[in-house]
Amino acid sequence: MKKKEQEKLQHHIEAHELKKKKIPKGKHLLEVKDLKMYFHTQDGIVKAVDGVSYTLDKDETLGVVGESGSGKSVTAMTIMGLIEMPPGQIEGGDVLYRGKSLLSMTEKEMQGIRGNNIAMIFQDPMTALNPVYTIGRQLGEGLRVHMGYSRKQALARAEELLGMVGIPNAEQRVKDYPHQFSGGMRQRAMIAMALACDPDILIADEPTTALDVTIQAQIIELMQEMQDKNHNAIIMITHDLGVVADIADKIMVMYAGRPVEFGTADEIFYNPIHPYTWGLMRSIPEQATEEKKPLTPISGNPPSLVNVPKGCSFSPRCPYATARCKEEEPPVYKTESGHYSRCFFSGDKAFVEKNSPRTTRDVATGTRKKERKPQAALDDTTARAVQALKESQAATEASNTKQTKRG
Amino acid sequence: MGKYIVKRLLQFIPVFFGVTLIMFAMQNIVPGDPVKLMAGEKALDPQVELNIRLQNHLIEEDADGKPLYDENGNTIPTPLWKQYGYYINNLFHGDLGNSYARKLPVSEILSEKYPYTVRLALVAIIIEAIVGIGAGMISAIKRYSFWDVLVTLVTAIMVAVPAFWLGMLLQLFFGIFLKDVTGGAFYLPISGAGGKYALFDNWDYYILPAITLASVSTAYAARIMRSQLLEVMNQDYIRTAKAKGLSRRQVIVHHALKNALIPVVTYIGLDLGAMLSGAILTETVFNWPGVGYEIYRAITQRDWPIVIGGVTIIIVVVLVINLVVDVSYAFLDPRIRFGAPKDNK
């Protein structure tokens, strides 16, 4: 009996040990190497992820930006091992977590990793919670699976977690069902759920897309706050450059299943070198301009991933595309700092200078990031500001809840 | 919740009166004098006929129970609305009238028949729940496998085969072809076995009628279960559960099943209501002494009190079962239990 139980928990124990282990020298917390995930469908092979590489360390935040269907989510789901195979198939590459390949793990081993070492939160908090169970039960589920908590222990911890993510009256709220929560509170609960087992990596798949603009900022703030406490890495998937501007250390811009530009947040925002990134930046609405300017969207639609255009996949929509772009695939242009881009002209200083957009948001984003980075140096004013912000958040949430109840 | 139940109970009132009114009107619209039907083949003595009419409130009477006559010396027929009033009044006193053919109170006949129908319905519903939900689950979990194809195929056939024909085939197979094994027991008509309220002494008797009765609904239940489970498995919260590190088994048992079961339980619950209202075809094929067979017999003999009384009882049973099903929703789905608020994101 004892032995059987031991066997049952073996994969969880291994996952815990892996989490405690030191990262081998020369390795990163998470290393994605030339990952390729194809889907074999009736219409042909969909190259959803086609050669994605990046590394991620503790305390770091990676922003993954791109249009719908650019393979952002599939990359994340592949790391989590949540892609149904078939139709999905890994065609190449590897994902190393603390130097261990996730792709070669068995389903059982992955179950130990999921939620314990790598956790994920999803886009729509309205549908991501099971409507028939209480928030407390769903929050505690991961703890019961991975940590072997009893029902009672799990509920007590769930209460703590809810309080931690800023939900007032947590001891009452754990007994609530998801439909009794407002959207922002549900996403807070999702974050609490993801962080329950203190994961190394938190993957957030468009966590703010389905939320009210005022709530979006709060949720991002919360994720940062939690990162400061837990020192986990974050992979923030979004189509909103504004979101990653606030939070990301590194940014990967994806197009048609491939990263087209990768660099630090500063590099991407102040010195973007790929025309697609420029297009994305021009599509951000400016909030405080004196006159009304029309937005400059990227014309056309993302390509079908079954028939990716010949040459550079962005060439049909690129305003600077030449005949060469439509024939040859551009090589990776890499600077010394590791900033890279897939464009023939990325190395052409004059071209980049002439065509890249002048970032008007740089002041706001720049100051905000610097404020956060040196964590120890949170001076009194900032602390007070954060406190005030939290209070106002709580007030908004509370009034939201009231409205919900009344409705 | 209490408020809701009271509201639903109040809704019974118009339904109840509407149905009894329709049934009452039907009885009066169909041709044939009820007194003649009561008498059967015999000619009636005029005084006896007068008394029967008086007893059944078909003619007006004075305070002493003597018939009233008009100026021509004829009896005055009671107006229909007054007859309906008497009928409802009797109904509330538990008096459903007397059977024309059997000369017994309808309530007595029905109370003798109903237990058989209830037991048959319970056995059938147990078969439906176990086989339907089980088959649906297997076919959803092992989608596109041999078992899935088998379930899909068999349920299609089950839906297509009419219950009475399936009953006959089963009788033929078990009663005739397998006579040596079963001793022809499945074929034997089992009506009237035992006395009033007596159980069939052997549960074997229930198997074939219950399979026949449950066949079509089992197929539907399996199909609903399959499509529901497949749909639920695509929901975001299932992905969340997987992302938490739950095994496939845990995901299905803890997260998918409860959600998928909500519509299936409703279907099976409503089906129980339908079965309790007497399976006329199945009961007739198997000579089952339940209300369905009794109503069938009464219709062929124009024994209206039994038809009306039976249908009235059935209406009440169906209404109550529907209410129970709706209330049971609340236990499965907290969104109903607590009242869903208007979505404010």
Short mmCIF file of C-alpha atoms in Angstrom, two decimals, chain A residues 16-361:
data_model
loop_
_atom_site.label_atom_id
_atom_site.label_comp_id
_atom_site.label_asym_id
_atom_site.label_seq_id
_atom_site.Cartn_x
_atom_site.Cartn_y
_atom_site.Cartn_z
CA HIS A 16 9.82 19.25 -6.47
CA GLU A 17 13.43 18.14 -6.44
CA LEU A 18 13.94 19.66 -9.86
CA LYS A 19 12.56 22.95 -8.58
CA LYS A 20 15.01 22.99 -5.68
CA LYS A 21 18.01 21.97 -7.76
CA LYS A 22 20.54 24.59 -8.80
CA ILE A 23 20.53 25.50 -12.43
CA PRO A 24 23.56 23.88 -14.08
CA LYS A 25 26.30 26.25 -15.16
CA GLY A 26 25.80 27.68 -18.58
CA LYS A 27 22.13 26.73 -18.54
CA HIS A 28 19.12 28.94 -18.03
CA LEU A 29 15.90 28.53 -16.10
CA LEU A 30 14.10 28.02 -19.37
CA GLU A 31 15.73 27.61 -22.70
CA VAL A 32 13.70 27.27 -25.88
CA LYS A 33 15.84 26.11 -28.77
CA ASP A 34 14.60 26.38 -32.33
CA LEU A 35 11.20 24.95 -31.34
CA LYS A 36 8.98 23.76 -34.17
CA MET A 37 5.39 22.69 -33.62
CA TYR A 38 3.40 21.74 -36.70
CA PHE A 39 -0.21 20.69 -36.96
CA HIS A 40 -1.12 18.08 -39.51
CA THR A 41 -4.59 18.97 -40.72
CA GLN A 42 -6.69 18.07 -43.72
CA ASP A 43 -5.75 21.34 -45.40
CA GLY A 44 -2.05 20.68 -45.04
CA ILE A 45 0.67 21.26 -42.50
CA VAL A 46 0.11 24.30 -40.30
CA LYS A 47 3.46 25.58 -39.13
CA ALA A 48 2.15 27.19 -35.99
CA VAL A 49 5.55 27.52 -34.36
CA ASP A 50 8.50 27.50 -36.72
CA GLY A 51 11.83 28.03 -35.08
CA VAL A 52 11.35 29.91 -31.83
CA SER A 53 14.34 30.38 -29.53
CA TYR A 54 14.81 32.30 -26.34
CA THR A 55 16.17 32.00 -22.84
CA LEU A 56 14.63 33.04 -19.59
CA ASP A 57 16.05 33.41 -16.09
CA LYS A 58 14.60 33.96 -12.65
CA ASP A 59 13.06 37.37 -12.01
CA GLU A 60 12.97 38.03 -15.72
CA THR A 61 9.93 38.88 -17.77
CA LEU A 62 9.68 37.99 -21.41
CA GLY A 63 7.05 39.70 -23.50
CA VAL A 64 5.83 37.78 -26.52
CA VAL A 65 4.05 40.09 -28.93
CA GLY A 66 2.26 39.42 -32.17
CA GLU A 67 -1.04 39.36 -33.97
CA SER A 68 -3.64 36.65 -33.48
CA GLY A 69 -2.44 33.43 -35.05
CA SER A 70 1.24 34.27 -34.92
CA GLY A 71 1.97 31.25 -32.74
CA LYS A 72 2.40 33.00 -29.40
CA SER A 73 -0.05 30.85 -27.50
CA VAL A 74 0.98 27.63 -29.23
CA THR A 75 4.56 28.21 -28.13
CA ALA A 76 3.41 28.54 -24.53
CA MET A 77 1.10 25.55 -24.74
CA THR A 78 3.93 23.48 -26.21
CA ILE A 79 6.14 24.33 -23.25
CA MET A 80 3.34 23.27 -20.93
CA GLY A 81 2.77 20.10 -22.96
CA LEU A 82 -0.88 21.01 -23.42
CA ILE A 83 -1.03 20.55 -27.19
CA GLU A 84 -2.99 17.53 -28.33
CA MET A 85 -0.67 15.30 -30.30
CA PRO A 86 -1.85 14.48 -32.92
CA PRO A 87 -2.82 16.76 -34.68
CA GLY A 88 0.15 18.62 -33.23
CA GLN A 89 3.66 17.31 -33.71
CA ILE A 90 7.01 18.58 -32.60
CA GLU A 91 9.15 18.79 -35.69
CA GLY A 92 12.32 19.91 -34.06
CA GLY A 93 13.99 21.87 -31.32
CA ASP A 94 13.84 21.44 -27.60
CA VAL A 95 12.66 23.09 -24.41
CA LEU A 96 15.08 22.88 -21.52
CA TYR A 97 13.89 23.62 -18.01
CA ARG A 98 16.79 23.83 -15.57
CA GLY A 99 18.77 21.94 -18.15
CA LYS A 100 16.21 19.14 -18.41
CA SER A 101 14.29 18.59 -21.61
CA LEU A 102 10.55 19.04 -21.13
CA LEU A 103 9.74 17.60 -24.52
CA SER A 104 11.25 14.23 -23.70
CA MET A 105 9.35 13.93 -20.44
CA THR A 106 6.49 11.47 -20.13
CA GLU A 107 2.95 12.74 -19.63
CA LYS A 108 3.16 11.68 -16.01
CA GLU A 109 6.37 13.61 -15.42
CA MET A 110 4.81 16.63 -17.11
CA GLN A 111 1.88 16.43 -14.71
CA GLY A 112 4.38 16.94 -11.92
CA ILE A 113 5.81 19.97 -13.69
CA ARG A 114 2.54 21.62 -14.66
CA GLY A 115 1.18 23.93 -12.03
CA ASN A 116 4.12 23.17 -9.76
CA ASN A 117 7.16 24.35 -11.72
CA ILE A 118 5.46 26.10 -14.60
CA ALA A 119 2.03 27.61 -14.18
CA MET A 120 -0.22 29.33 -16.64
CA ILE A 121 -3.01 31.86 -16.60
CA PHE A 122 -5.37 32.36 -19.49
CA GLN A 123 -7.00 35.06 -21.46
CA ASP A 124 -10.62 34.91 -20.44
CA PRO A 125 -11.16 34.59 -16.70
CA MET A 126 -14.89 34.30 -17.38
CA THR A 127 -14.51 30.84 -18.87
CA ALA A 128 -11.22 29.67 -17.38
CA LEU A 129 -12.78 28.82 -14.02
CA ASN A 130 -15.04 25.83 -13.58
CA PRO A 131 -18.53 27.19 -12.89
CA VAL A 132 -19.65 24.33 -10.66
CA TYR A 133 -16.91 24.46 -8.02
CA THR A 134 -16.10 27.10 -5.45
CA ILE A 135 -13.11 29.38 -5.95
CA GLY A 136 -11.54 27.91 -2.84
CA ARG A 137 -11.74 24.38 -4.10
CA GLN A 138 -10.26 25.28 -7.46
CA LEU A 139 -7.50 27.30 -5.84
CA GLY A 140 -6.60 24.47 -3.52
CA GLU A 141 -6.64 21.78 -6.17
CA GLY A 142 -3.05 22.35 -7.28
CA LEU A 143 -1.88 22.25 -3.67
CA ARG A 144 -3.65 18.99 -3.07
CA VAL A 145 -2.20 17.43 -6.19
CA HIS A 146 1.37 18.66 -5.90
CA MET A 147 1.89 19.23 -2.19
CA GLY A 148 -0.40 16.55 -0.82
CA TYR A 149 -2.40 19.04 1.24
CA SER A 150 -5.59 17.87 2.89
CA ARG A 151 -8.85 19.47 1.88
CA LYS A 152 -8.77 21.63 4.99
CA GLN A 153 -5.16 22.74 4.56
CA ALA A 154 -5.75 23.53 0.92
CA LEU A 155 -8.75 25.68 1.74
CA ALA A 156 -6.85 27.57 4.42
CA ARG A 157 -4.00 28.23 2.02
CA ALA A 158 -6.48 29.24 -0.70
CA GLU A 159 -7.84 31.84 1.69
CA GLU A 160 -4.34 33.21 2.24
CA LEU A 161 -3.66 33.29 -1.48
CA LEU A 162 -6.87 35.15 -2.22
CA GLY A 163 -5.97 37.74 0.37
CA MET A 164 -2.49 37.98 -1.11
CA VAL A 165 -3.82 38.90 -4.56
CA GLY A 166 -5.88 41.68 -3.04
CA ILE A 167 -9.35 40.21 -2.77
CA PRO A 168 -11.04 41.68 0.27
CA ASN A 169 -12.93 39.48 2.69
CA ALA A 170 -11.07 36.39 1.48
CA GLU A 171 -12.36 34.04 4.16
CA GLN A 172 -15.88 34.58 2.83
CA ARG A 173 -14.93 34.73 -0.83
CA VAL A 174 -13.30 31.29 -0.96
CA LYS A 175 -16.76 29.83 -0.58
CA ASP A 176 -18.05 31.78 -3.57
CA TYR A 177 -18.53 30.41 -7.04
CA PRO A 178 -16.82 31.98 -10.05
CA HIS A 179 -19.99 33.67 -11.28
CA GLN A 180 -20.14 35.65 -8.05
CA PHE A 181 -16.80 37.27 -8.87
CA SER A 182 -16.27 40.20 -11.21
CA GLY A 183 -13.93 39.81 -14.17
CA GLY A 184 -10.98 41.47 -12.49
CA MET A 185 -11.44 39.41 -9.35
CA ARG A 186 -11.60 36.22 -11.36
CA GLN A 187 -8.30 37.05 -13.00
CA ARG A 188 -6.85 37.77 -9.56
CA ALA A 189 -8.11 34.37 -8.46
CA MET A 190 -6.49 32.84 -11.55
CA ILE A 191 -3.20 34.45 -10.65
CA ALA A 192 -3.52 33.18 -7.09
CA MET A 193 -4.25 29.72 -8.47
CA ALA A 194 -1.22 29.81 -10.74
CA LEU A 195 1.06 30.99 -7.96
CA ALA A 196 -0.31 28.54 -5.39
CA CYS A 197 2.60 26.11 -5.66
CA ASP A 198 5.20 28.84 -6.02
CA PRO A 199 6.16 28.08 -9.62
CA ASP A 200 9.45 29.06 -11.26
CA ILE A 201 7.76 30.28 -14.39
CA LEU A 202 4.40 31.94 -14.83
CA ILE A 203 3.06 31.94 -18.36
CA ALA A 204 0.37 34.56 -18.84
CA ASP A 205 -1.53 34.12 -22.09
CA GLU A 206 -3.13 37.50 -22.82
CA PRO A 207 -4.15 37.89 -19.18
CA THR A 208 -5.62 41.34 -19.64
CA THR A 209 -7.26 41.11 -23.05
CA ALA A 210 -10.71 40.24 -21.77
CA LEU A 211 -10.63 42.83 -19.01
CA ASP A 212 -11.69 46.39 -18.60
CA VAL A 213 -8.91 48.90 -19.27
CA THR A 214 -8.92 50.11 -15.67
CA ILE A 215 -8.60 46.55 -14.40
CA GLN A 216 -5.82 45.72 -16.89
CA ALA A 217 -3.33 47.97 -15.17
CA GLN A 218 -4.21 46.50 -11.78
CA ILE A 219 -3.67 42.95 -12.98
CA ILE A 220 -0.29 43.78 -14.48
CA GLU A 221 0.67 45.60 -11.31
CA LEU A 222 -0.33 42.54 -9.33
CA MET A 223 1.77 40.23 -11.47
CA GLN A 224 4.78 42.46 -10.96
CA GLU A 225 4.20 42.62 -7.27
CA MET A 226 3.99 38.85 -7.07
CA GLN A 227 7.15 38.54 -9.11
CA ASP A 228 8.98 40.81 -6.69
CA LYS A 229 7.90 38.54 -3.87
CA ASN A 230 8.36 35.11 -5.46
CA HIS A 231 11.18 35.86 -7.92
CA ASN A 232 9.51 33.80 -10.60
CA ALA A 233 10.01 34.37 -14.30
CA ILE A 234 7.09 35.58 -16.36
CA ILE A 235 6.28 34.93 -19.99
CA MET A 236 3.74 37.56 -20.93
CA ILE A 237 1.92 36.80 -24.15
CA THR A 238 -0.02 39.70 -25.59
CA HIS A 239 -0.86 41.52 -28.76
CA ASP A 240 -0.67 44.82 -26.93
CA LEU A 241 2.76 46.43 -26.98
CA GLY A 242 1.56 48.80 -24.29
CA VAL A 243 1.20 45.90 -21.84
CA VAL A 244 4.72 44.57 -22.33
CA ALA A 245 6.16 48.07 -22.18
CA ASP A 246 5.20 48.17 -18.54
CA ILE A 247 6.43 44.79 -17.50
CA ALA A 248 8.87 43.08 -19.89
CA ASP A 249 12.63 42.89 -19.67
CA LYS A 250 12.95 41.13 -23.01
CA ILE A 251 10.54 41.22 -25.88
CA MET A 252 10.02 38.74 -28.68
CA VAL A 253 7.96 39.91 -31.62
CA MET A 254 6.39 36.99 -33.47
CA TYR A 255 5.01 36.84 -36.97
CA ALA A 256 3.65 33.77 -38.77
CA GLY A 257 5.05 31.33 -36.24
CA ARG A 258 8.54 32.85 -36.12
CA PRO A 259 10.23 35.43 -33.99
CA VAL A 260 10.98 38.36 -36.29
CA GLU A 261 12.65 40.52 -33.70
CA PHE A 262 14.01 39.84 -30.27
CA GLY A 263 15.72 42.16 -27.83
CA THR A 264 15.55 43.85 -24.49
CA ALA A 265 12.54 46.05 -23.89
CA ASP A 266 14.67 49.14 -24.36
CA GLU A 267 16.02 47.88 -27.65
CA ILE A 268 12.60 47.03 -28.98
CA PHE A 269 11.06 50.31 -27.89
CA TYR A 270 13.89 52.74 -28.61
CA ASN A 271 15.69 51.01 -31.39
CA PRO A 272 13.39 48.65 -33.24
CA ILE A 273 14.92 47.31 -36.43
CA HIS A 274 12.19 45.21 -38.02
CA PRO A 275 9.43 46.81 -40.14
CA TYR A 276 6.79 44.62 -38.50
CA THR A 277 7.71 45.96 -35.06
CA TRP A 278 7.46 49.46 -36.48
CA GLY A 279 4.01 48.64 -37.78
CA LEU A 280 2.94 47.37 -34.38
CA MET A 281 4.19 50.54 -32.73
CA ARG A 282 2.42 52.77 -35.17
CA SER A 283 -0.81 50.94 -34.40
CA ILE A 284 -0.75 51.91 -30.73
CA PRO A 285 -3.25 54.65 -30.10
CA GLU A 286 -1.63 57.67 -28.47
CA GLN A 287 -3.46 58.90 -25.46
CA ALA A 288 -2.31 62.45 -25.00
CA THR A 289 -1.78 64.20 -28.26
CA GLU A 290 -2.87 67.72 -29.01
CA GLU A 291 -4.47 66.95 -32.31
CA LYS A 292 -6.30 63.88 -33.45
CA LYS A 293 -4.19 61.74 -35.73
CA PRO A 294 -5.40 58.74 -37.68
CA LEU A 295 -3.88 55.43 -36.60
CA THR A 296 -1.51 53.73 -38.98
CA PRO A 297 -2.46 50.09 -38.97
CA ILE A 298 -0.51 47.38 -40.76
CA SER A 299 -2.40 46.79 -43.98
CA GLY A 300 -3.50 43.33 -44.99
CA ASN A 301 -4.02 40.19 -42.94
CA PRO A 302 -1.63 37.74 -41.33
CA PRO A 303 -0.74 34.95 -43.76
CA SER A 304 -2.24 31.50 -43.59
CA LEU A 305 0.16 29.26 -41.74
CA VAL A 306 -0.45 26.51 -44.28
CA ASN A 307 0.90 28.58 -47.15
CA VAL A 308 3.47 30.89 -45.69
CA PRO A 309 4.58 33.38 -48.34
CA LYS A 310 7.83 32.72 -50.12
CA GLY A 311 10.83 34.69 -48.95
CA CYS A 312 10.20 36.90 -45.94
CA SER A 313 6.80 35.97 -44.54
CA PHE A 314 6.03 39.63 -43.84
CA SER A 315 6.96 40.81 -47.33
CA PRO A 316 3.39 40.92 -48.77
CA ARG A 317 2.42 43.46 -46.12
CA CYS A 318 5.70 45.25 -45.73
CA PRO A 319 5.77 48.76 -47.22
CA TYR A 320 9.54 48.52 -47.77
CA ALA A 321 9.59 45.10 -49.40
CA THR A 322 11.81 44.66 -52.43
CA ALA A 323 11.88 41.92 -55.05
CA ARG A 324 14.58 40.18 -53.05
CA CYS A 325 12.37 40.05 -49.94
CA LYS A 326 9.76 38.11 -51.89
CA GLU A 327 12.25 35.54 -53.13
CA GLU A 328 14.82 34.93 -50.45
CA GLU A 329 14.36 34.27 -46.80
CA PRO A 330 16.19 36.96 -44.84
CA PRO A 331 18.97 35.77 -42.56
CA VAL A 332 19.01 36.58 -38.86
CA TYR A 333 20.73 39.89 -38.23
CA LYS A 334 22.20 39.87 -34.76
CA THR A 335 23.84 42.71 -32.84
CA GLU A 336 26.43 42.21 -30.14
CA SER A 337 23.89 42.61 -27.36
CA GLY A 338 21.85 39.72 -28.67
CA HIS A 339 19.20 41.92 -30.27
CA TYR A 340 18.20 40.11 -33.43
CA SER A 341 15.88 40.58 -36.36
CA ARG A 342 14.93 38.74 -39.52
CA CYS A 343 15.14 41.47 -42.13
CA PHE A 344 17.60 42.23 -44.92
CA PHE A 345 17.69 45.87 -43.94
CA SER A 346 18.07 45.60 -40.18
CA GLY A 347 21.78 46.24 -40.53
CA ASP A 348 21.25 49.32 -42.67
CA LYS A 349 21.54 52.17 -40.17
CA ALA A 350 20.34 54.86 -42.58
CA PHE A 351 17.27 52.83 -43.55
CA VAL A 352 16.34 52.13 -39.96
CA GLU A 353 16.92 55.75 -38.97
CA LYS A 354 14.71 56.99 -41.76
CA ASN A 355 11.77 54.66 -41.37
CA SER A 356 11.47 53.63 -37.74
CA PRO A 357 8.76 55.40 -35.76
CA ARG A 358 9.73 57.87 -33.13
CA THR A 359 8.45 56.45 -29.89
CA THR A 360 6.36 59.00 -28.14
CA ARG A 361 5.64 56.78 -25.18
#
